[in-house]
C-alpha cells in the first residue's frame, strides 16, 4: 500500500515537471520542493528507509517495487530544503539512505546470481541498474556522500563479486561518483583506499573481458589524476602494474586511456632492476591472493552459518535424547522397585497362608527344613565364591610364575652372551699367599687399644640391651601362648558345631554341651523363647507389623547384649 502511494506521488511529481525532458529538469521549482517537504515532514522518507531493508520476495511487485522505492527516495532527498533539524538530515538520514540503497543493491546482486531463468535475470539486472542510478543521483545532489559510499561494507561486497554484468555496473557506479567528487579518495581511511585499489588491480589482472578492463583502466586513470599522492601510492604498492598493463591490455581497443595511465605511472621513473621486479611480482601475487581470500571468505559465510545451525540442532537433539533416556531409566527403575515390593509382599502373604494351613505340631519341623535349606543355599554360594576366588588367585599366581620364569630365562641368556666374564676362583696357593699379606698388614697396622672406661661403658650398654631384649621376649612369649590358646579354643568350638547332630537325633547330653552356666544368659534365653512363642500365636495380619521385634531389639541394653553371646563348651565366644 505504501509503495502504491509513493508511486502515485512520483507520477504527480513527474506531471508537475512536464516542461523538462526528465524529472530533474527543473529541480528548483516551488511545487517539487513543496512535494518533497511534505514527504519528509510526513515521515514517508524515513519510512522508505525502513521498508527498503525488508524481503520483497513475497511483496506484490517483487523487487521491482523495491527499485522504484529506491528511485523515489533518491529523488526526494535531492533538492530537499530542510528548515529544521538540518544536522540530523545531513549527518544521519542521508548516510542511512546510502546504506539502505547499497544494502538493497547487494540483495539484488545476490538474487541475480542465484537466478536461473533469463527473464528473472534480466528483471534483477534492470532493478540493480535502477538502484545504482539512484545512488549516483543521490551522490550528485550531496557530494559529501561519496566518502560514505566508498567506506560502506555493502559497497565493498558489491565490488568483490565475480559476476560480469553486476561487476560492470558497479564499476560504472564507482566511476560516476568519483567524477562527482574525486577528492573523497584522499579523505577516506587508508584501509578503505587500499581495499579499493586491491580490488581494481585484481580485476584488471584476473579478467580478459575488454569491457571490464576498459572500466577498470578508466577508474585507475581517474584515481591517479585526482591526486599526485595517489600515483606514488599506486607505484609503491603495485610495482609490477606498469608491465602488466602494457603486456596484457595493449591493443584491446582503449589504448588512449591506457597510454595516459602508463604515462602517469612512468612519471616516478621506477627502475627495472631484478629485485624490484621480484617485489612487483610479490605485490601482484599479494593483491590477487587478498582478493581471492576475501571472496572465498564471503562465499563461505552462508556455509558456516548452516554448519553452525546444524551442529547446534544436533547438540540440542542429543541433549533431548539424553534427557529422555534418563527419564525412561528412572521410570523403569521405579517400576522394578514396585514389582520387587509387590513380589516380596505376595511371598510373605503366601508364607503366612501356608503357616496357617500347617498343623501346629509340624511348625517346628517346617521351620527346621526351611533353615536347613537356607543354610545349604548360603553354604553353596559361599563355597562357589571361595572357589572362584581361589581360581582367580591361582590364575594370578600362575601368571606371575610364568613371568618370573621368562625373566630368569632372559637374564640367563643375556649373561651367557655377555662379553663380561666373572673372575675365576682362587686356588689354595693364592688363598694362602693372600692370607699372609693380610696378616703382615695387620702386624704393621695394629688396631688402637680401647681404654678401661670405654670398655665398661660398652659392657654396660650391652647389658641394658640384653635385659630389654629378655623382658620383651618374655612378653612376646606370653602373648603368643594366649593367642595359641584362643586359636585352640576357636578350633574346638568350630569342631563341636560341625560335629553336632541334627535336632531330631540329638540327646540331652548333646544339648548340655551348648548350655550356658550363666544365670542372666539363661533368663534372657527363656524370655526370648516366650516372646517367639507369643509371636507365633498371633494372626497373620498382625505379624506384618515389624514394631514388635523392633521394640524388643531397642529394649536390649549393652549389658544384656554381652550376656547373649553364644556359650559353647563352657566358654563365651
mmCIF file of N, CA and C in Angstrom, residues 258-354:
data_model
loop_
_atom_site.group_PDB
_atom_site.id
_atom_site.type_symbol
_atom_site.label_atom_id
_atom_site.label_comp_id
_atom_site.label_asym_id
_atom_site.label_seq_id
_atom_site.Cartn_x
_atom_site.Cartn_y
_atom_site.Cartn_z
ATOM 1 N N UNK A 258 44.686 3.845 -21.723
ATOM 2 C CA UNK A 258 45.778 3.030 -21.196
ATOM 3 C C UNK A 258 47.104 3.773 -21.263
ATOM 4 N N UNK A 259 47.348 4.485 -22.378
ATOM 5 C CA UNK A 259 48.605 5.226 -22.510
ATOM 6 C C UNK A 259 48.681 6.374 -21.507
ATOM 7 N N UNK A 260 47.537 7.030 -21.276
ATOM 8 C CA UNK A 260 47.540 8.096 -20.267
ATOM 9 C C UNK A 260 47.886 7.545 -18.878
ATOM 10 N N UNK A 261 47.324 6.381 -18.568
ATOM 11 C CA UNK A 261 47.621 5.773 -17.270
ATOM 12 C C UNK A 261 49.080 5.363 -17.168
ATOM 13 N N UNK A 262 49.623 4.807 -18.258
ATOM 14 C CA UNK A 262 51.033 4.403 -18.241
ATOM 15 C C UNK A 262 51.961 5.609 -18.125
ATOM 16 N N UNK A 263 51.574 6.725 -18.771
ATOM 17 C CA UNK A 263 52.394 7.942 -18.656
ATOM 18 C C UNK A 263 52.407 8.455 -17.219
ATOM 19 N N UNK A 264 51.237 8.393 -16.569
ATOM 20 C CA UNK A 264 51.199 8.825 -15.169
ATOM 21 C C UNK A 264 52.056 7.929 -14.278
ATOM 22 N N UNK A 265 52.045 6.644 -14.560
ATOM 23 C CA UNK A 265 52.842 5.725 -13.752
ATOM 24 C C UNK A 265 54.333 5.874 -14.024
ATOM 25 N N UNK A 266 54.683 6.324 -15.253
ATOM 26 C CA UNK A 266 56.099 6.476 -15.598
ATOM 27 C C UNK A 266 56.699 7.755 -15.041
ATOM 28 N N UNK A 267 55.887 8.663 -14.550
ATOM 29 C CA UNK A 267 56.425 9.939 -14.059
ATOM 30 C C UNK A 267 57.355 9.760 -12.873
ATOM 31 N N UNK A 268 57.227 8.664 -12.158
ATOM 32 C CA UNK A 268 58.061 8.449 -10.972
ATOM 33 C C UNK A 268 59.414 7.823 -11.304
ATOM 34 N N UNK A 269 59.595 7.363 -12.616
ATOM 35 C CA UNK A 269 60.877 6.790 -13.064
ATOM 36 C C UNK A 269 61.359 5.653 -12.171
ATOM 37 N N UNK A 270 60.520 4.671 -12.084
ATOM 38 C CA UNK A 270 60.931 3.491 -11.319
ATOM 39 C C UNK A 270 61.857 2.640 -12.169
ATOM 40 N N UNK A 271 62.985 2.237 -11.617
ATOM 41 C CA UNK A 271 63.948 1.400 -12.334
ATOM 42 C C UNK A 271 63.418 -0.014 -12.453
ATOM 43 N N UNK A 272 63.969 -0.741 -13.428
ATOM 44 C CA UNK A 272 63.505 -2.104 -13.708
ATOM 45 C C UNK A 272 64.572 -3.132 -13.361
ATOM 46 N N UNK A 273 65.201 -2.987 -12.221
ATOM 47 C CA UNK A 273 66.196 -3.977 -11.801
ATOM 48 C C UNK A 273 65.502 -5.240 -11.316
ATOM 49 N N UNK A 274 66.252 -6.338 -11.258
ATOM 50 C CA UNK A 274 65.677 -7.646 -10.916
ATOM 51 C C UNK A 274 65.032 -7.684 -9.532
ATOM 52 N N UNK A 275 65.658 -7.158 -8.479
ATOM 53 C CA UNK A 275 64.980 -7.194 -7.167
ATOM 54 C C UNK A 275 63.643 -6.472 -7.172
ATOM 55 N N UNK A 276 63.572 -5.347 -7.879
ATOM 56 C CA UNK A 276 62.304 -4.626 -7.916
ATOM 57 C C UNK A 276 61.264 -5.382 -8.734
ATOM 58 N N UNK A 277 61.691 -6.090 -9.756
ATOM 59 C CA UNK A 277 60.734 -6.926 -10.497
ATOM 60 C C UNK A 277 60.162 -8.023 -9.610
ATOM 61 N N UNK A 278 61.033 -8.605 -8.816
ATOM 62 C CA UNK A 278 60.540 -9.619 -7.878
ATOM 63 C C UNK A 278 59.576 -9.007 -6.866
ATOM 64 N N UNK A 279 59.888 -7.783 -6.431
ATOM 65 C CA UNK A 279 58.985 -7.104 -5.494
ATOM 66 C C UNK A 279 57.647 -6.787 -6.154
ATOM 67 N N UNK A 280 57.692 -6.386 -7.418
ATOM 68 C CA UNK A 280 56.456 -6.123 -8.155
ATOM 69 C C UNK A 280 55.617 -7.390 -8.290
ATOM 70 N N UNK A 281 56.287 -8.489 -8.604
ATOM 71 C CA UNK A 281 55.553 -9.754 -8.716
ATOM 72 C C UNK A 281 54.941 -10.158 -7.382
ATOM 73 N N UNK A 282 55.690 -9.931 -6.297
ATOM 74 C CA UNK A 282 55.156 -10.267 -4.971
ATOM 75 C C UNK A 282 53.931 -9.425 -4.642
ATOM 76 N N UNK A 283 53.982 -8.129 -4.979
ATOM 77 C CA UNK A 283 52.816 -7.265 -4.727
ATOM 78 C C UNK A 283 51.615 -7.723 -5.536
ATOM 79 N N UNK A 284 51.856 -8.103 -6.777
ATOM 80 C CA UNK A 284 50.754 -8.578 -7.612
ATOM 81 C C UNK A 284 50.151 -9.865 -7.060
ATOM 82 N N UNK A 285 51.030 -10.765 -6.622
ATOM 83 C CA UNK A 285 50.533 -12.019 -6.035
ATOM 84 C C UNK A 285 49.763 -11.740 -4.753
ATOM 85 N N UNK A 286 50.271 -10.818 -3.947
ATOM 86 C CA UNK A 286 49.569 -10.479 -2.707
ATOM 87 C C UNK A 286 48.203 -9.876 -2.980
ATOM 88 N N UNK A 287 48.139 -8.990 -3.975
ATOM 89 C CA UNK A 287 46.844 -8.393 -4.307
ATOM 90 C C UNK A 287 45.859 -9.448 -4.787
ATOM 91 N N UNK A 288 46.342 -10.344 -5.650
ATOM 92 C CA UNK A 288 45.454 -11.409 -6.134
ATOM 93 C C UNK A 288 45.030 -12.331 -5.005
ATOM 94 N N UNK A 289 45.993 -12.651 -4.154
ATOM 95 C CA UNK A 289 45.675 -13.570 -3.049
ATOM 96 C C UNK A 289 44.700 -12.943 -2.056
ATOM 97 N N UNK A 290 44.878 -11.661 -1.738
ATOM 98 C CA UNK A 290 43.965 -10.996 -0.808
ATOM 99 C C UNK A 290 42.555 -10.911 -1.380
ATOM 100 N N UNK A 291 42.481 -10.592 -2.672
ATOM 101 C CA UNK A 291 41.155 -10.574 -3.287
ATOM 102 C C UNK A 291 40.504 -11.943 -3.296
ATOM 103 N N UNK A 292 41.308 -12.966 -3.614
ATOM 104 C CA UNK A 292 40.762 -14.334 -3.606
ATOM 105 C C UNK A 292 40.316 -14.753 -2.210
ATOM 106 N N UNK A 293 41.139 -14.427 -1.197
ATOM 107 C CA UNK A 293 40.779 -14.785 0.176
ATOM 108 C C UNK A 293 39.497 -14.088 0.626
ATOM 109 N N UNK A 294 39.357 -12.821 0.258
ATOM 110 C CA UNK A 294 38.146 -12.086 0.641
ATOM 111 C C UNK A 294 36.915 -12.689 -0.009
ATOM 112 N N UNK A 295 37.001 -12.979 -1.297
ATOM 113 C CA UNK A 295 35.843 -13.585 -1.983
ATOM 114 C C UNK A 295 35.545 -14.980 -1.446
ATOM 115 N N UNK A 296 36.592 -15.728 -1.164
ATOM 116 C CA UNK A 296 36.379 -17.071 -0.611
ATOM 117 C C UNK A 296 35.712 -17.005 0.754
ATOM 118 N N UNK A 297 36.160 -16.044 1.577
ATOM 119 C CA UNK A 297 35.553 -15.887 2.901
ATOM 120 C C UNK A 297 34.092 -15.464 2.796
ATOM 121 N N UNK A 298 33.790 -14.611 1.848
ATOM 122 C CA UNK A 298 32.394 -14.195 1.656
ATOM 123 C C UNK A 298 31.534 -15.346 1.150
ATOM 124 N N UNK A 299 32.116 -16.200 0.290
ATOM 125 C CA UNK A 299 31.343 -17.353 -0.196
ATOM 126 C C UNK A 299 31.110 -18.385 0.894
ATOM 127 N N UNK A 300 32.039 -18.475 1.834
ATOM 128 C CA UNK A 300 31.918 -19.490 2.884
ATOM 129 C C UNK A 300 31.063 -19.053 4.062
ATOM 130 N N UNK A 301 30.684 -17.788 4.113
ATOM 131 C CA UNK A 301 29.865 -17.320 5.235
ATOM 132 C C UNK A 301 28.527 -18.048 5.333
ATOM 133 N N UNK A 302 27.762 -18.208 4.219
ATOM 134 C CA UNK A 302 26.498 -18.976 4.352
ATOM 135 C C UNK A 302 26.728 -20.415 4.787
ATOM 136 N N UNK A 303 27.811 -21.044 4.290
ATOM 137 C CA UNK A 303 28.090 -22.424 4.702
ATOM 138 C C UNK A 303 28.416 -22.496 6.190
ATOM 139 N N UNK A 304 29.158 -21.506 6.685
ATOM 140 C CA UNK A 304 29.495 -21.513 8.117
ATOM 141 C C UNK A 304 28.249 -21.372 8.979
ATOM 142 N N UNK A 305 27.333 -20.518 8.548
ATOM 143 C CA UNK A 305 26.086 -20.354 9.311
ATOM 144 C C UNK A 305 25.289 -21.647 9.292
ATOM 145 N N UNK A 306 25.224 -22.297 8.109
ATOM 146 C CA UNK A 306 24.498 -23.573 8.015
ATOM 147 C C UNK A 306 25.136 -24.635 8.902
ATOM 148 N N UNK A 307 26.460 -24.702 8.884
ATOM 149 C CA UNK A 307 27.156 -25.685 9.729
ATOM 150 C C UNK A 307 26.918 -25.415 11.208
ATOM 151 N N UNK A 308 26.952 -24.140 11.591
ATOM 152 C CA UNK A 308 26.702 -23.785 12.990
ATOM 153 C C UNK A 308 25.292 -24.167 13.415
ATOM 154 N N UNK A 309 24.319 -23.883 12.545
ATOM 155 C CA UNK A 309 22.942 -24.255 12.869
ATOM 156 C C UNK A 309 22.793 -25.772 12.969
ATOM 157 N N UNK A 310 23.439 -26.507 12.049
ATOM 158 C CA UNK A 310 23.329 -27.961 12.079
ATOM 159 C C UNK A 310 23.939 -28.537 13.350
ATOM 160 N N UNK A 311 25.096 -28.041 13.746
ATOM 161 C CA UNK A 311 25.729 -28.540 14.967
ATOM 162 C C UNK A 311 24.918 -28.178 16.201
ATOM 163 N N UNK A 312 24.355 -26.963 16.202
ATOM 164 C CA UNK A 312 23.533 -26.565 17.354
ATOM 165 C C UNK A 312 22.299 -27.444 17.471
ATOM 166 N N UNK A 313 21.657 -27.714 16.320
ATOM 167 C CA UNK A 313 20.467 -28.573 16.368
ATOM 168 C C UNK A 313 20.826 -30.000 16.772
ATOM 169 N N UNK A 314 21.969 -30.489 16.267
ATOM 170 C CA UNK A 314 22.381 -31.843 16.654
ATOM 171 C C UNK A 314 22.688 -31.918 18.144
ATOM 172 N N UNK A 315 23.356 -30.880 18.672
ATOM 173 C CA UNK A 315 23.650 -30.857 20.107
ATOM 174 C C UNK A 315 22.369 -30.795 20.927
ATOM 175 N N UNK A 316 21.435 -29.980 20.482
ATOM 176 C CA UNK A 316 20.170 -29.885 21.219
ATOM 177 C C UNK A 316 19.401 -31.198 21.145
ATOM 178 N N UNK A 317 19.411 -31.841 19.974
ATOM 179 C CA UNK A 317 18.729 -33.131 19.842
ATOM 180 C C UNK A 317 19.389 -34.185 20.722
ATOM 181 N N UNK A 318 20.716 -34.148 20.803
ATOM 182 C CA UNK A 318 21.430 -35.100 21.660
ATOM 183 C C UNK A 318 21.082 -34.890 23.131
ATOM 184 N N UNK A 319 20.997 -33.634 23.550
ATOM 185 C CA UNK A 319 20.625 -33.357 24.941
ATOM 186 C C UNK A 319 19.203 -33.814 25.234
ATOM 187 N N UNK A 320 18.287 -33.586 24.267
ATOM 188 C CA UNK A 320 16.905 -34.036 24.470
ATOM 189 C C UNK A 320 16.832 -35.557 24.551
ATOM 190 N N UNK A 321 17.609 -36.246 23.690
ATOM 191 C CA UNK A 321 17.619 -37.706 23.727
ATOM 192 C C UNK A 321 18.185 -38.214 25.053
ATOM 193 N N UNK A 322 19.257 -37.559 25.531
ATOM 194 C CA UNK A 322 19.837 -37.968 26.815
ATOM 195 C C UNK A 322 18.851 -37.756 27.956
ATOM 196 N N UNK A 323 18.151 -36.613 27.945
ATOM 197 C CA UNK A 323 17.158 -36.350 28.996
ATOM 198 C C UNK A 323 16.017 -37.355 28.930
ATOM 199 N N UNK A 324 15.588 -37.684 27.698
ATOM 200 C CA UNK A 324 14.520 -38.664 27.540
ATOM 201 C C UNK A 324 14.957 -40.044 28.021
ATOM 202 N N UNK A 325 16.212 -40.414 27.704
ATOM 203 C CA UNK A 325 16.726 -41.703 28.141
ATOM 204 C C UNK A 325 16.836 -41.764 29.668
ATOM 205 N N UNK A 326 17.258 -40.681 30.301
ATOM 206 C CA UNK A 326 17.326 -40.657 31.763
ATOM 207 C C UNK A 326 15.949 -40.800 32.389
ATOM 208 N N UNK A 327 14.969 -40.138 31.787
ATOM 209 C CA UNK A 327 13.610 -40.263 32.313
ATOM 210 C C UNK A 327 13.094 -41.694 32.175
ATOM 211 N N UNK A 328 13.364 -42.322 31.027
ATOM 212 C CA UNK A 328 12.929 -43.704 30.832
ATOM 213 C C UNK A 328 13.613 -44.643 31.821
ATOM 214 N N UNK A 329 14.918 -44.439 32.050
ATOM 215 C CA UNK A 329 15.625 -45.287 33.015
ATOM 216 C C UNK A 329 15.074 -45.098 34.427
ATOM 217 N N UNK A 330 14.773 -43.854 34.793
ATOM 218 C CA UNK A 330 14.213 -43.600 36.123
ATOM 219 C C UNK A 330 12.840 -44.252 36.270
ATOM 220 N N UNK A 331 12.020 -44.148 35.208
ATOM 221 C CA UNK A 331 10.694 -44.780 35.249
ATOM 222 C C UNK A 331 10.819 -46.298 35.355
ATOM 223 N N UNK A 332 11.754 -46.878 34.587
ATOM 224 C CA UNK A 332 11.964 -48.324 34.647
ATOM 225 C C UNK A 332 12.463 -48.751 36.022
ATOM 226 N N UNK A 333 13.359 -47.952 36.619
ATOM 227 C CA UNK A 333 13.861 -48.271 37.951
ATOM 228 C C UNK A 333 12.738 -48.247 38.994
ATOM 229 N N UNK A 334 11.860 -47.286 38.885
ATOM 230 C CA UNK A 334 10.732 -47.216 39.820
ATOM 231 C C UNK A 334 9.783 -48.394 39.630
ATOM 232 N N UNK A 335 9.543 -48.765 38.365
ATOM 233 C CA UNK A 335 8.666 -49.911 38.107
ATOM 234 C C UNK A 335 9.260 -51.207 38.656
ATOM 235 N N UNK A 336 10.575 -51.388 38.473
ATOM 236 C CA UNK A 336 11.216 -52.593 39.005
ATOM 237 C C UNK A 336 11.156 -52.623 40.530
ATOM 238 N N UNK A 337 11.344 -51.464 41.148
ATOM 239 C CA UNK A 337 11.267 -51.413 42.610
ATOM 240 C C UNK A 337 9.866 -51.750 43.104
ATOM 241 N N UNK A 338 8.852 -51.233 42.404
ATOM 242 C CA UNK A 338 7.472 -51.561 42.780
ATOM 243 C C UNK A 338 7.189 -53.047 42.584
ATOM 244 N N UNK A 339 7.702 -53.613 41.479
ATOM 245 C CA UNK A 339 7.496 -55.044 41.241
ATOM 246 C C UNK A 339 8.160 -55.884 42.327
ATOM 247 N N UNK A 340 9.379 -55.475 42.746
ATOM 248 C CA UNK A 340 10.040 -56.232 43.817
ATOM 249 C C UNK A 340 9.247 -56.138 45.117
ATOM 250 N N UNK A 341 8.768 -54.955 45.432
ATOM 251 C CA UNK A 341 7.988 -54.805 46.657
ATOM 252 C C UNK A 341 6.711 -55.644 46.612
ATOM 253 N N UNK A 342 6.041 -55.639 45.459
ATOM 254 C CA UNK A 342 4.822 -56.438 45.337
ATOM 255 C C UNK A 342 5.127 -57.931 45.439
ATOM 256 N N UNK A 343 6.210 -58.351 44.767
ATOM 257 C CA UNK A 343 6.571 -59.765 44.829
ATOM 258 C C UNK A 343 6.934 -60.177 46.253
ATOM 259 N N UNK A 344 7.671 -59.312 46.967
ATOM 260 C CA UNK A 344 8.022 -59.620 48.345
ATOM 261 C C UNK A 344 6.779 -59.686 49.238
ATOM 262 N N UNK A 345 5.843 -58.767 49.003
ATOM 263 C CA UNK A 345 4.617 -58.776 49.796
ATOM 264 C C UNK A 345 3.806 -60.049 49.524
ATOM 265 N N UNK A 346 3.706 -60.426 48.230
ATOM 266 C CA UNK A 346 2.975 -61.658 47.893
ATOM 267 C C UNK A 346 3.659 -62.884 48.479
ATOM 268 N N UNK A 347 5.004 -62.880 48.466
ATOM 269 C CA UNK A 347 5.736 -64.015 49.016
ATOM 270 C C UNK A 347 5.470 -64.156 50.514
ATOM 271 N N UNK A 348 5.514 -63.032 51.232
ATOM 272 C CA UNK A 348 5.228 -63.090 52.670
ATOM 273 C C UNK A 348 3.786 -63.526 52.940
ATOM 274 N N UNK A 349 2.861 -63.035 52.121
ATOM 275 C CA UNK A 349 1.466 -63.431 52.315
ATOM 276 C C UNK A 349 1.288 -64.931 52.084
ATOM 277 N N UNK A 350 1.962 -65.455 51.035
ATOM 278 C CA UNK A 350 1.852 -66.903 50.774
ATOM 279 C C UNK A 350 2.477 -67.704 51.913
ATOM 280 N N UNK A 351 3.621 -67.209 52.424
ATOM 281 C CA UNK A 351 4.224 -67.924 53.543
ATOM 282 C C UNK A 351 3.310 -67.933 54.764
ATOM 283 N N UNK A 352 2.713 -66.799 55.061
ATOM 284 C CA UNK A 352 1.804 -66.737 56.210
ATOM 285 C C UNK A 352 0.590 -67.623 55.997
ATOM 286 N N UNK A 353 0.094 -67.662 54.762
ATOM 287 C CA UNK A 353 -1.055 -68.529 54.460
ATOM 288 C C UNK A 353 -0.690 -69.994 54.657
ATOM 289 N N UNK A 354 0.513 -70.377 54.168
ATOM 290 C CA UNK A 354 0.948 -71.763 54.339
ATOM 291 C C UNK A 354 1.150 -72.101 55.817
#
